[in-house]
Amino acid sequence: MVGLMEWSFRSVEELVAALRAGEVSSVELTEEAIARIERDDKAINAVCVRDFDRARVAAREADEARGRGEDRPLLGIPVTVKESYNVAGLPTTWGIPEQRDFVPQEDAVQVARLRAAGAVVLGKTNVPIMLGDLQSFNDIYGTTNNPWDLERTPGGSSGGSAAALASGFGALSIGSDIGGSLRTPAHFCGVYAHKPTFGLVATRGHIPPPTPALPSDRELAVVGPMARTARDLALLLDVMAGPDPLTLGVAYDLALPAARHERLGDFRVLVLEEHPLIPTGSAVRAAVNRVADALVAEGAHVERHSPLLPDLAEAATLYTELLLANLAAAFPAERYELLRTFAAGVQPDDRSLDAARVRGAAFSYRDWIDASNRRELHRHAWRQLFAEFDVVVTPITPTPAFPHDHDPNFVERRIDIDGVAYPFGDQLVWAGLATMPGLPATAIPAGRSPEGLPVGVQLIGPMFEDRTPLRLAELLEQRIGGFEAPE
């Protein structure tokens, strides 16, 4: 048998092949993952809720099932789950101290799908309070550190999941994304993530406690897969994809269109590195250009500009308004009325993101409908663009992982971009580019910063053509490399 810690960074494809060949058992994989968590997670603090006893039982059952001839997509594969998913018998807190004792009795639909596919759930990964930060810390479980530099964040809100993957704590994880919460942690930790097309993946059971777990699609928000290879990412999306059976009344398999191309040289790609509202740092710019150069070298059609591209400043403003309206819907009535007072004082010609945040937080339903109508115009523009291009390559955030910043006043926070400070919240504009119209976006590793930190980019694809950016991710992984384990 291969020795302890020899399987921790293997791909799911490799692990499944080894399980089928009898080279390793699920019990051995699970014990290795548990040993690695117990050894290394004191420094990382990624797996905040451990479920090792039930994981060992599930691993034994997976081995017994395989012995009977069963073979499911993830049979016997150790995985983790973001803390914000309901897992029967484990606390779901969303980092909210008042909810530390909330324990759901039913798995979220995606946790149930993982189990049905044969996965072994090791535990839950850390998040920021209410999933509302680009970092992962809260008063219940503490701070999650980046495996590449413990003084830096792994990102948020799926930062625990990304840090767990980069540390070898399980082969897969699942997260969620409304403001880059899948893509930013993947970028900061050097792993892969996919923000699915809005509505593609059922979200029931991914809900703040103690809200009942009912079928719903929270505006802008999606749940999705995280992995250490592009092919594993696509495999996990296949497990997760499809509507909620409670909505349809029956189980339903959704057949996504095949990728538009199978060869790197056949792709038509628009590459963006500049945003009108925030600069792109040199390390991220270098990663974007590394991808662009690889595409050109393989004969792909690459452009840097297109008149079909929706206005980036308008897209960022609209995304910011919709995001804040979404978040503020849960605010107490007194706070909402105060925000309405602030919004009344914003000048009509103020197009800054600060103004968009205030306006959005005070949205009426009438405002929401107007913003939704403007969003449809952007969706139509994207449809026209994707008639000429297959994928758009952009930054995810302007910088690699930044040092921990726990200032509770978001307005006072700053992000350092090549030595110049910018408003912390403005870095969401790149993530929002795909989120606002509901487009799929795949985060891939694309190099290292001069300090040795991972740097990623996102591949934005056409709506419900998730397999196209996923296939490009796989081809780029073969061309420029992918995940590397931190030292």
Short mmCIF file of C-alpha atoms in Angstrom, two decimals:
data_model
loop_
_atom_site.label_atom_id
_atom_site.label_comp_id
_atom_site.label_asym_id
_atom_site.label_seq_id
_atom_site.Cartn_x
_atom_site.Cartn_y
_atom_site.Cartn_z
CA MET A 1 0.00 0.00 0.00
CA VAL A 2 1.05 3.59 -0.63
CA GLY A 3 2.14 5.23 2.63
CA LEU A 4 0.34 7.80 4.74
CA MET A 5 -0.19 11.19 3.11
CA GLU A 6 0.48 9.82 -0.37
CA TRP A 7 -3.08 10.24 -1.64
CA SER A 8 -3.98 13.66 -0.26
CA PHE A 9 -3.36 15.68 -3.42
CA ARG A 10 -4.39 13.14 -6.05
CA SER A 11 -7.23 14.06 -8.39
CA VAL A 12 -10.64 12.48 -8.00
CA GLU A 13 -10.09 10.71 -11.31
CA GLU A 14 -6.92 9.13 -9.95
CA LEU A 15 -8.57 8.22 -6.66
CA VAL A 16 -11.58 6.62 -8.35
CA ALA A 17 -9.29 4.58 -10.61
CA ALA A 18 -7.26 3.44 -7.59
CA LEU A 19 -10.41 2.49 -5.69
CA ARG A 20 -11.73 0.51 -8.64
CA ALA A 21 -8.39 -1.28 -9.02
CA GLY A 22 -8.23 -2.12 -5.33
CA GLU A 23 -5.02 -0.12 -4.83
CA VAL A 24 -6.54 1.76 -1.93
CA SER A 25 -9.76 1.65 0.10
CA SER A 26 -12.11 4.45 1.05
CA VAL A 27 -11.27 3.74 4.69
CA GLU A 28 -7.60 4.39 3.93
CA LEU A 29 -8.35 7.58 2.02
CA THR A 30 -10.58 8.80 4.81
CA GLU A 31 -8.10 8.01 7.54
CA GLU A 32 -5.36 9.79 5.60
CA ALA A 33 -7.55 12.89 5.19
CA ILE A 34 -8.45 12.85 8.89
CA ALA A 35 -4.78 12.47 9.86
CA ARG A 36 -3.81 15.40 7.66
CA ILE A 37 -6.57 17.59 9.13
CA GLU A 38 -5.56 16.68 12.67
CA ARG A 39 -1.91 17.39 11.85
CA ASP A 40 -2.16 20.59 9.79
CA ASP A 41 -5.47 22.30 10.46
CA LYS A 42 -4.35 23.83 13.74
CA ALA A 43 -2.52 26.41 11.63
CA ILE A 44 -5.07 26.72 8.80
CA ASN A 45 -8.38 26.39 10.70
CA ALA A 46 -10.32 25.41 7.57
CA VAL A 47 -12.46 22.49 8.81
CA CYS A 48 -14.44 24.16 11.57
CA VAL A 49 -16.96 21.33 12.16
CA ARG A 50 -15.54 17.82 12.08
CA ASP A 51 -17.68 14.75 11.44
CA PHE A 52 -15.02 12.06 11.56
CA ASP A 53 -17.02 9.30 13.27
CA ARG A 54 -19.75 9.35 10.64
CA ALA A 55 -17.13 9.74 7.89
CA ARG A 56 -15.46 6.51 9.02
CA VAL A 57 -18.80 4.72 8.91
CA ALA A 58 -19.54 6.11 5.45
CA ALA A 59 -16.10 5.02 4.22
CA ARG A 60 -16.65 1.46 5.44
CA GLU A 61 -20.05 1.41 3.77
CA ALA A 62 -18.49 2.71 0.53
CA ASP A 63 -15.94 -0.10 0.55
CA GLU A 64 -18.68 -2.64 1.21
CA ALA A 65 -20.77 -1.20 -1.64
CA ARG A 66 -17.82 -1.41 -4.01
CA GLY A 67 -17.27 -4.98 -2.88
CA ARG A 68 -20.85 -5.73 -3.99
CA GLY A 69 -20.10 -4.32 -7.44
CA GLU A 70 -21.55 -0.81 -6.99
CA ASP A 71 -19.82 2.08 -8.75
CA ARG A 72 -21.03 5.65 -8.28
CA PRO A 73 -19.28 8.86 -9.42
CA LEU A 74 -17.82 9.74 -6.00
CA LEU A 75 -18.04 6.37 -4.23
CA GLY A 76 -15.60 6.47 -1.33
CA ILE A 77 -14.15 9.96 -2.06
CA PRO A 78 -13.55 12.16 1.02
CA VAL A 79 -15.00 15.68 0.66
CA THR A 80 -15.81 18.76 2.71
CA VAL A 81 -18.88 21.01 2.72
CA LYS A 82 -19.12 24.76 3.35
CA GLU A 83 -20.51 25.51 6.81
CA SER A 84 -23.49 27.33 5.30
CA TYR A 85 -25.00 24.08 3.95
CA ASN A 86 -27.34 22.17 6.20
CA VAL A 87 -25.91 18.80 7.21
CA ALA A 88 -28.24 16.72 9.35
CA GLY A 89 -26.95 16.52 12.91
CA LEU A 90 -24.27 19.21 12.54
CA PRO A 91 -24.56 22.91 13.43
CA THR A 92 -25.32 25.41 10.68
CA THR A 93 -24.48 28.90 11.95
CA TRP A 94 -23.37 31.05 9.01
CA GLY A 95 -20.93 32.41 11.62
CA ILE A 96 -23.78 34.03 13.58
CA PRO A 97 -23.05 33.67 17.31
CA GLU A 98 -26.76 33.61 18.21
CA GLN A 99 -27.20 30.54 15.98
CA ARG A 100 -24.30 28.48 17.31
CA ASP A 101 -26.73 25.82 18.58
CA PHE A 102 -28.90 25.53 15.47
CA VAL A 103 -28.75 21.94 14.21
CA PRO A 104 -30.85 21.02 11.14
CA GLN A 105 -32.32 17.56 10.85
CA GLU A 106 -32.14 17.28 7.06
CA ASP A 107 -29.30 17.53 4.57
CA ALA A 108 -29.26 20.34 2.03
CA VAL A 109 -30.15 19.05 -1.42
CA GLN A 110 -26.50 19.30 -2.52
CA VAL A 111 -25.24 17.40 0.53
CA ALA A 112 -27.82 14.73 -0.26
CA ARG A 113 -26.53 14.61 -3.85
CA LEU A 114 -22.95 14.22 -2.63
CA ARG A 115 -23.98 11.31 -0.42
CA ALA A 116 -26.04 9.73 -3.21
CA ALA A 117 -22.95 9.89 -5.43
CA GLY A 118 -21.03 8.01 -2.74
CA ALA A 119 -18.97 10.84 -1.24
CA VAL A 120 -17.66 10.64 2.34
CA VAL A 121 -18.32 13.94 4.15
CA LEU A 122 -15.43 14.78 6.50
CA GLY A 123 -16.96 17.96 7.93
CA LYS A 124 -17.79 21.60 7.30
CA THR A 125 -15.53 24.50 6.35
CA ASN A 126 -15.31 27.98 7.81
CA VAL A 127 -17.12 31.12 6.60
CA PRO A 128 -17.48 34.82 7.49
CA ILE A 129 -20.54 35.94 9.42
CA MET A 130 -23.59 35.81 7.12
CA LEU A 131 -21.17 34.92 4.29
CA GLY A 132 -20.62 38.66 3.99
CA ASP A 133 -16.88 39.11 3.47
CA LEU A 134 -13.98 38.34 1.15
CA GLN A 135 -12.36 36.70 4.18
CA SER A 136 -13.43 33.78 6.40
CA PHE A 137 -13.61 34.55 10.10
CA ASN A 138 -16.28 34.69 12.79
CA ASP A 139 -16.64 34.71 16.57
CA ILE A 140 -17.67 31.04 16.73
CA TYR A 141 -14.89 29.34 14.79
CA GLY A 142 -12.19 31.98 14.52
CA THR A 143 -10.06 32.90 11.50
CA THR A 144 -9.12 30.70 8.56
CA ASN A 145 -5.63 31.32 7.21
CA ASN A 146 -4.28 30.99 3.69
CA PRO A 147 -2.11 27.84 3.36
CA TRP A 148 0.35 29.83 1.23
CA ASP A 149 0.82 32.56 3.85
CA LEU A 150 -0.82 32.31 7.26
CA GLU A 151 -0.85 36.10 7.60
CA ARG A 152 -3.19 36.37 4.61
CA THR A 153 -6.81 35.48 4.01
CA PRO A 154 -7.86 32.45 1.93
CA GLY A 155 -10.74 34.56 0.68
CA GLY A 156 -14.43 34.37 1.39
CA SER A 157 -17.01 33.40 1.81
CA SER A 158 -15.98 29.87 0.69
CA GLY A 159 -12.50 30.47 2.10
CA GLY A 160 -12.57 27.45 4.39
CA SER A 161 -13.34 25.19 1.44
CA ALA A 162 -10.55 26.62 -0.73
CA ALA A 163 -8.04 26.42 2.12
CA ALA A 164 -9.09 22.83 2.83
CA LEU A 165 -8.56 21.82 -0.80
CA ALA A 166 -5.18 23.54 -1.01
CA SER A 167 -4.14 21.78 2.21
CA GLY A 168 -5.19 18.29 1.08
CA PHE A 169 -8.17 18.07 3.43
CA GLY A 170 -10.39 16.05 1.10
CA ALA A 171 -10.54 15.87 -2.69
CA LEU A 172 -13.54 18.14 -3.34
CA SER A 173 -15.65 20.78 -1.65
CA ILE A 174 -18.84 22.70 -2.31
CA GLY A 175 -19.37 26.41 -1.78
CA SER A 176 -21.55 29.32 -2.83
CA ASP A 177 -21.16 32.62 -4.66
CA ILE A 178 -22.94 35.96 -4.78
CA GLY A 179 -19.93 38.28 -4.76
CA GLY A 180 -17.16 35.98 -5.95
CA SER A 181 -17.42 33.71 -2.92
CA LEU A 182 -16.39 30.63 -4.94
CA ARG A 183 -14.01 32.35 -7.34
CA THR A 184 -12.09 34.65 -4.98
CA PRO A 185 -11.04 31.88 -2.56
CA ALA A 186 -10.04 29.69 -5.52
CA HIS A 187 -7.94 32.58 -6.87
CA PHE A 188 -6.34 33.23 -3.46
CA CYS A 189 -5.57 29.56 -2.72
CA GLY A 190 -4.62 28.28 -6.17
CA VAL A 191 -7.53 25.88 -6.74
CA TYR A 192 -10.45 25.62 -9.17
CA ALA A 193 -14.05 26.72 -8.70
CA HIS A 194 -17.08 27.14 -10.90
CA LYS A 195 -19.89 29.64 -10.47
CA PRO A 196 -22.72 27.93 -12.36
CA THR A 197 -25.30 29.64 -14.51
CA PHE A 198 -27.93 31.14 -12.22
CA GLY A 199 -30.68 28.57 -11.62
CA LEU A 200 -28.67 25.58 -12.82
CA VAL A 201 -27.93 24.12 -9.39
CA ALA A 202 -30.60 23.69 -6.69
CA THR A 203 -29.91 25.63 -3.48
CA ARG A 204 -32.42 24.23 -0.96
CA GLY A 205 -30.79 23.86 2.45
CA HIS A 206 -28.25 26.60 1.81
CA ILE A 207 -30.07 29.19 3.88
CA PRO A 208 -29.31 31.31 6.97
CA PRO A 209 -30.47 29.68 10.20
CA PRO A 210 -33.09 29.21 11.47
CA THR A 211 -34.91 29.83 8.17
CA PRO A 212 -36.81 26.74 6.93
CA ALA A 213 -35.07 24.92 4.11
CA LEU A 214 -37.53 25.40 1.25
CA PRO A 215 -36.96 25.52 -2.52
CA SER A 216 -35.91 28.99 -3.60
CA ASP A 217 -33.44 30.86 -5.77
CA ARG A 218 -31.99 33.81 -3.89
CA GLU A 219 -31.39 36.57 -6.43
CA LEU A 220 -27.80 36.57 -7.77
CA ALA A 221 -26.67 33.74 -5.48
CA VAL A 222 -25.60 30.28 -6.63
CA VAL A 223 -23.98 27.21 -5.13
CA GLY A 224 -21.21 25.36 -6.92
CA PRO A 225 -18.20 23.04 -6.96
CA MET A 226 -14.56 23.47 -5.94
CA ALA A 227 -11.71 21.12 -6.83
CA ARG A 228 -8.00 20.83 -7.52
CA THR A 229 -8.35 20.00 -11.22
CA ALA A 230 -10.63 21.25 -13.98
CA ARG A 231 -11.89 17.75 -14.81
CA ASP A 232 -12.78 17.13 -11.17
CA LEU A 233 -14.65 20.43 -11.17
CA ALA A 234 -16.73 19.31 -14.15
CA LEU A 235 -17.36 15.93 -12.51
CA LEU A 236 -18.66 17.57 -9.35
CA LEU A 237 -20.86 19.96 -11.33
CA ASP A 238 -22.48 16.94 -12.98
CA VAL A 239 -23.32 15.63 -9.51
CA MET A 240 -24.73 18.98 -8.38
CA ALA A 241 -26.55 20.22 -11.50
CA GLY A 242 -30.29 20.08 -11.89
CA PRO A 243 -33.36 21.70 -10.35
CA ASP A 244 -34.84 20.86 -6.98
CA PRO A 245 -37.02 17.71 -7.16
CA LEU A 246 -39.41 19.33 -4.66
CA THR A 247 -40.12 22.01 -7.27
CA LEU A 248 -40.68 19.57 -10.11
CA GLY A 249 -42.23 16.79 -8.09
CA VAL A 250 -39.81 14.32 -9.68
CA ALA A 251 -36.08 13.82 -10.01
CA TYR A 252 -34.76 15.42 -13.17
CA ASP A 253 -31.49 15.14 -15.09
CA LEU A 254 -30.50 18.36 -16.84
CA ALA A 255 -28.53 17.81 -20.04
CA LEU A 256 -26.22 20.80 -20.52
CA PRO A 257 -24.98 21.59 -24.04
CA ALA A 258 -21.58 20.17 -24.90
CA ALA A 259 -18.58 22.48 -24.91
CA ARG A 260 -18.39 24.55 -28.08
CA HIS A 261 -14.87 23.30 -28.86
CA GLU A 262 -12.50 20.49 -27.91
CA ARG A 263 -9.22 22.07 -29.05
CA LEU A 264 -7.58 25.13 -27.53
CA GLY A 265 -6.91 26.62 -30.94
CA ASP A 266 -10.59 26.60 -31.88
CA PHE A 267 -11.72 28.95 -29.09
CA ARG A 268 -12.66 32.57 -29.75
CA VAL A 269 -11.68 34.51 -26.65
CA LEU A 270 -12.08 38.10 -25.48
CA VAL A 271 -9.40 39.03 -22.92
CA LEU A 272 -10.02 41.89 -20.47
CA GLU A 273 -7.51 43.22 -17.96
CA GLU A 274 -8.65 46.82 -17.42
CA HIS A 275 -11.72 48.04 -15.55
CA PRO A 276 -12.81 51.69 -15.61
CA LEU A 277 -13.57 51.74 -11.86
CA ILE A 278 -10.51 50.05 -10.33
CA PRO A 279 -7.00 49.26 -11.60
CA THR A 280 -5.67 45.74 -12.05
CA GLY A 281 -2.57 44.95 -10.01
CA SER A 282 0.59 43.84 -11.78
CA ALA A 283 0.47 40.24 -10.51
CA VAL A 284 -3.09 39.72 -11.74
CA ARG A 285 -2.34 41.49 -15.01
CA ALA A 286 0.57 39.08 -15.55
CA ALA A 287 -1.72 36.08 -14.94
CA VAL A 288 -4.31 37.34 -17.43
CA ASN A 289 -1.60 37.85 -20.02
CA ARG A 290 -0.11 34.43 -19.34
CA VAL A 291 -3.47 32.90 -20.27
CA ALA A 292 -3.79 35.16 -23.30
CA ASP A 293 -0.29 34.24 -24.50
CA ALA A 294 -1.03 30.53 -24.13
CA LEU A 295 -4.19 30.91 -26.19
CA VAL A 296 -2.40 32.81 -28.93
CA ALA A 297 0.41 30.26 -28.98
CA GLU A 298 -2.13 27.48 -29.58
CA GLY A 299 -3.80 29.35 -32.42
CA ALA A 300 -6.93 30.55 -30.63
CA HIS A 301 -8.64 33.70 -31.87
CA VAL A 302 -7.91 36.30 -29.17
CA GLU A 303 -9.19 39.87 -29.03
CA ARG A 304 -8.60 42.58 -26.42
CA HIS A 305 -11.54 44.82 -27.31
CA SER A 306 -15.05 44.41 -28.68
CA PRO A 307 -17.86 46.90 -29.31
CA LEU A 308 -20.23 44.12 -28.23
CA LEU A 309 -19.00 44.18 -24.63
CA PRO A 310 -21.57 45.68 -22.24
CA ASP A 311 -20.45 48.88 -20.53
CA LEU A 312 -18.29 47.74 -17.59
CA ALA A 313 -18.97 50.76 -15.39
CA GLU A 314 -22.72 50.46 -15.87
CA ALA A 315 -22.54 46.71 -15.21
CA ALA A 316 -20.64 47.29 -11.97
CA THR A 317 -23.10 49.94 -10.81
CA LEU A 318 -26.10 47.75 -11.59
CA TYR A 319 -24.53 44.73 -9.88
CA THR A 320 -23.74 46.81 -6.79
CA GLU A 321 -27.32 48.09 -6.58
CA LEU A 322 -28.80 44.60 -6.95
CA LEU A 323 -26.36 43.09 -4.46
CA LEU A 324 -27.04 45.68 -1.78
CA ALA A 325 -30.79 45.49 -2.34
CA ASN A 326 -30.52 41.73 -1.88
CA LEU A 327 -28.48 42.02 1.32
CA ALA A 328 -30.49 44.91 2.79
CA ALA A 329 -33.74 42.96 2.46
CA ALA A 330 -32.72 41.19 5.68
CA PHE A 331 -31.93 44.39 7.59
CA PRO A 332 -34.16 45.48 10.50
CA ALA A 333 -36.87 47.99 9.56
CA GLU A 334 -35.21 50.85 11.47
CA ARG A 335 -31.94 50.35 9.62
CA TYR A 336 -33.71 50.20 6.28
CA GLU A 337 -35.53 53.48 6.99
CA LEU A 338 -32.22 55.09 7.92
CA LEU A 339 -30.74 53.91 4.61
CA ARG A 340 -33.70 55.40 2.74
CA THR A 341 -32.92 58.73 4.39
CA PHE A 342 -29.27 58.50 3.31
CA ALA A 343 -30.28 57.51 -0.23
CA ALA A 344 -32.54 60.56 -0.55
CA GLY A 345 -29.46 62.73 -0.09
CA VAL A 346 -27.45 61.08 -2.88
CA GLN A 347 -27.17 63.30 -5.94
CA PRO A 348 -28.86 61.87 -9.06
CA ASP A 349 -25.70 62.35 -11.13
CA ASP A 350 -23.44 60.55 -8.60
CA ARG A 351 -22.41 57.38 -10.46
CA SER A 352 -19.83 56.21 -7.90
CA LEU A 353 -20.01 52.73 -6.40
CA ASP A 354 -20.48 54.29 -2.96
CA ALA A 355 -23.64 55.96 -4.28
CA ALA A 356 -24.75 52.68 -5.88
CA ARG A 357 -24.35 50.91 -2.55
CA VAL A 358 -26.53 53.45 -0.75
CA ARG A 359 -29.16 53.51 -3.50
CA GLY A 360 -29.31 49.73 -3.71
CA ALA A 361 -29.65 49.24 0.02
CA ALA A 362 -32.72 51.51 -0.04
CA PHE A 363 -34.36 49.99 -3.13
CA SER A 364 -38.12 49.81 -3.32
CA TYR A 365 -39.80 47.05 -5.29
CA ARG A 366 -40.30 49.57 -8.09
CA ASP A 367 -36.55 50.24 -8.08
CA TRP A 368 -35.85 46.51 -8.18
CA ILE A 369 -38.06 46.00 -11.24
CA ASP A 370 -36.35 48.88 -13.00
CA ALA A 371 -32.92 47.41 -12.20
CA SER A 372 -34.07 43.97 -13.34
CA ASN A 373 -35.19 45.44 -16.66
CA ARG A 374 -31.79 47.05 -17.10
CA ARG A 375 -30.20 43.69 -16.28
CA GLU A 376 -32.15 42.09 -19.14
CA LEU A 377 -30.57 44.58 -21.53
CA HIS A 378 -27.15 43.45 -20.31
CA ARG A 379 -28.12 39.80 -20.72
CA HIS A 380 -29.14 40.49 -24.30
CA ALA A 381 -25.82 42.24 -24.94
CA TRP A 382 -23.98 39.21 -23.58
CA ARG A 383 -25.96 36.93 -25.90
CA GLN A 384 -24.83 39.03 -28.83
CA LEU A 385 -21.24 38.99 -27.62
CA PHE A 386 -21.25 35.20 -27.23
CA ALA A 387 -22.33 34.85 -30.84
CA GLU A 388 -18.87 36.18 -31.70
CA PHE A 389 -16.83 34.83 -28.76
CA ASP A 390 -16.90 31.61 -26.75
CA VAL A 391 -15.31 32.79 -23.50
CA VAL A 392 -14.27 36.05 -21.84
CA VAL A 393 -11.11 35.98 -19.68
CA THR A 394 -10.93 38.51 -16.83
CA PRO A 395 -9.41 39.04 -13.38
CA ILE A 396 -11.32 37.78 -10.34
CA THR A 397 -10.02 40.49 -8.00
CA PRO A 398 -7.31 43.09 -8.66
CA THR A 399 -4.74 41.45 -6.33
CA PRO A 400 -3.63 38.11 -4.91
CA ALA A 401 -4.61 37.24 -1.33
CA PHE A 402 -4.35 40.25 0.98
CA PRO A 403 -3.40 40.34 4.69
CA HIS A 404 -6.16 39.70 7.23
CA ASP A 405 -8.28 42.81 7.82
CA HIS A 406 -10.97 42.43 10.48
CA ASP A 407 -12.05 46.07 10.62
CA PRO A 408 -15.84 45.79 11.09
CA ASN A 409 -16.32 49.08 9.23
CA PHE A 410 -16.25 48.08 5.57
CA VAL A 411 -16.30 51.73 4.54
CA GLU A 412 -12.94 52.29 6.23
CA ARG A 413 -11.28 49.19 4.78
CA ARG A 414 -8.88 49.57 1.88
CA ILE A 415 -7.32 47.20 -0.66
CA ASP A 416 -3.70 47.86 -1.63
CA ILE A 417 -3.15 47.68 -5.40
CA ASP A 418 0.52 48.10 -6.23
CA GLY A 419 1.02 50.50 -3.34
CA VAL A 420 -2.14 52.59 -3.78
CA ALA A 421 -5.18 52.22 -1.49
CA TYR A 422 -8.68 51.78 -2.95
CA PRO A 423 -12.09 51.18 -1.31
CA PHE A 424 -12.29 47.54 -0.20
CA GLY A 425 -15.72 46.89 -1.72
CA ASP A 426 -14.75 48.15 -5.16
CA GLN A 427 -12.78 44.96 -5.88
CA LEU A 428 -16.10 43.13 -6.33
CA VAL A 429 -16.59 44.62 -9.79
CA TRP A 430 -14.87 41.74 -11.62
CA ALA A 431 -16.85 39.06 -9.80
CA GLY A 432 -20.05 41.01 -10.41
CA LEU A 433 -19.43 41.06 -14.14
CA ALA A 434 -20.59 37.42 -14.36
CA THR A 435 -22.89 37.43 -11.33
CA MET A 436 -25.23 40.25 -12.37
CA PRO A 437 -26.38 38.64 -15.66
CA GLY A 438 -26.21 35.10 -14.19
CA LEU A 439 -23.41 33.80 -16.41
CA PRO A 440 -21.21 30.78 -15.65
CA ALA A 441 -17.62 31.54 -14.65
CA THR A 442 -14.75 29.15 -13.97
CA ALA A 443 -11.87 30.21 -11.72
CA ILE A 444 -8.51 28.69 -12.65
CA PRO A 445 -4.95 28.98 -11.30
CA ALA A 446 -2.84 31.03 -13.69
CA GLY A 447 0.52 31.56 -12.04
CA ARG A 448 2.17 33.08 -8.98
CA SER A 449 2.85 36.58 -7.77
CA PRO A 450 6.45 37.74 -7.17
CA GLU A 451 5.84 36.84 -3.49
CA GLY A 452 4.89 33.30 -4.49
CA LEU A 453 1.15 33.68 -3.91
CA PRO A 454 -1.32 31.95 -6.25
CA VAL A 455 -3.05 34.11 -8.84
CA GLY A 456 -6.16 33.05 -10.73
CA VAL A 457 -8.36 34.33 -13.54
CA GLN A 458 -11.97 33.64 -14.46
CA LEU A 459 -13.35 32.24 -17.69
CA ILE A 460 -16.85 33.63 -18.27
CA GLY A 461 -19.08 31.62 -20.61
CA PRO A 462 -22.52 31.83 -22.22
CA MET A 463 -25.59 31.23 -20.09
CA PHE A 464 -26.28 27.51 -19.58
CA GLU A 465 -23.18 26.65 -21.58
CA ASP A 466 -21.16 25.89 -18.46
CA ARG A 467 -19.26 23.11 -20.22
CA THR A 468 -17.57 25.62 -22.51
CA PRO A 469 -15.53 27.52 -19.86
CA LEU A 470 -14.98 24.23 -18.01
CA ARG A 471 -13.50 22.64 -21.14
CA LEU A 472 -11.30 25.68 -21.73
CA ALA A 473 -10.14 25.40 -18.11
CA GLU A 474 -9.14 21.79 -18.70
CA LEU A 475 -7.23 22.63 -21.87
CA LEU A 476 -5.44 25.55 -20.21
CA GLU A 477 -4.51 23.32 -17.29
CA GLN A 478 -2.75 21.02 -19.76
CA ARG A 479 -1.01 24.00 -21.38
CA ILE A 480 0.05 26.21 -18.45
CA GLY A 481 -0.36 23.93 -15.44
CA GLY A 482 -2.82 24.03 -12.60
CA PHE A 483 -2.92 23.44 -8.86
CA GLU A 484 0.32 23.13 -6.94
CA ALA A 485 0.41 22.14 -3.28
CA PRO A 486 1.72 24.88 -0.97
CA GLU A 487 5.01 24.09 0.71
#
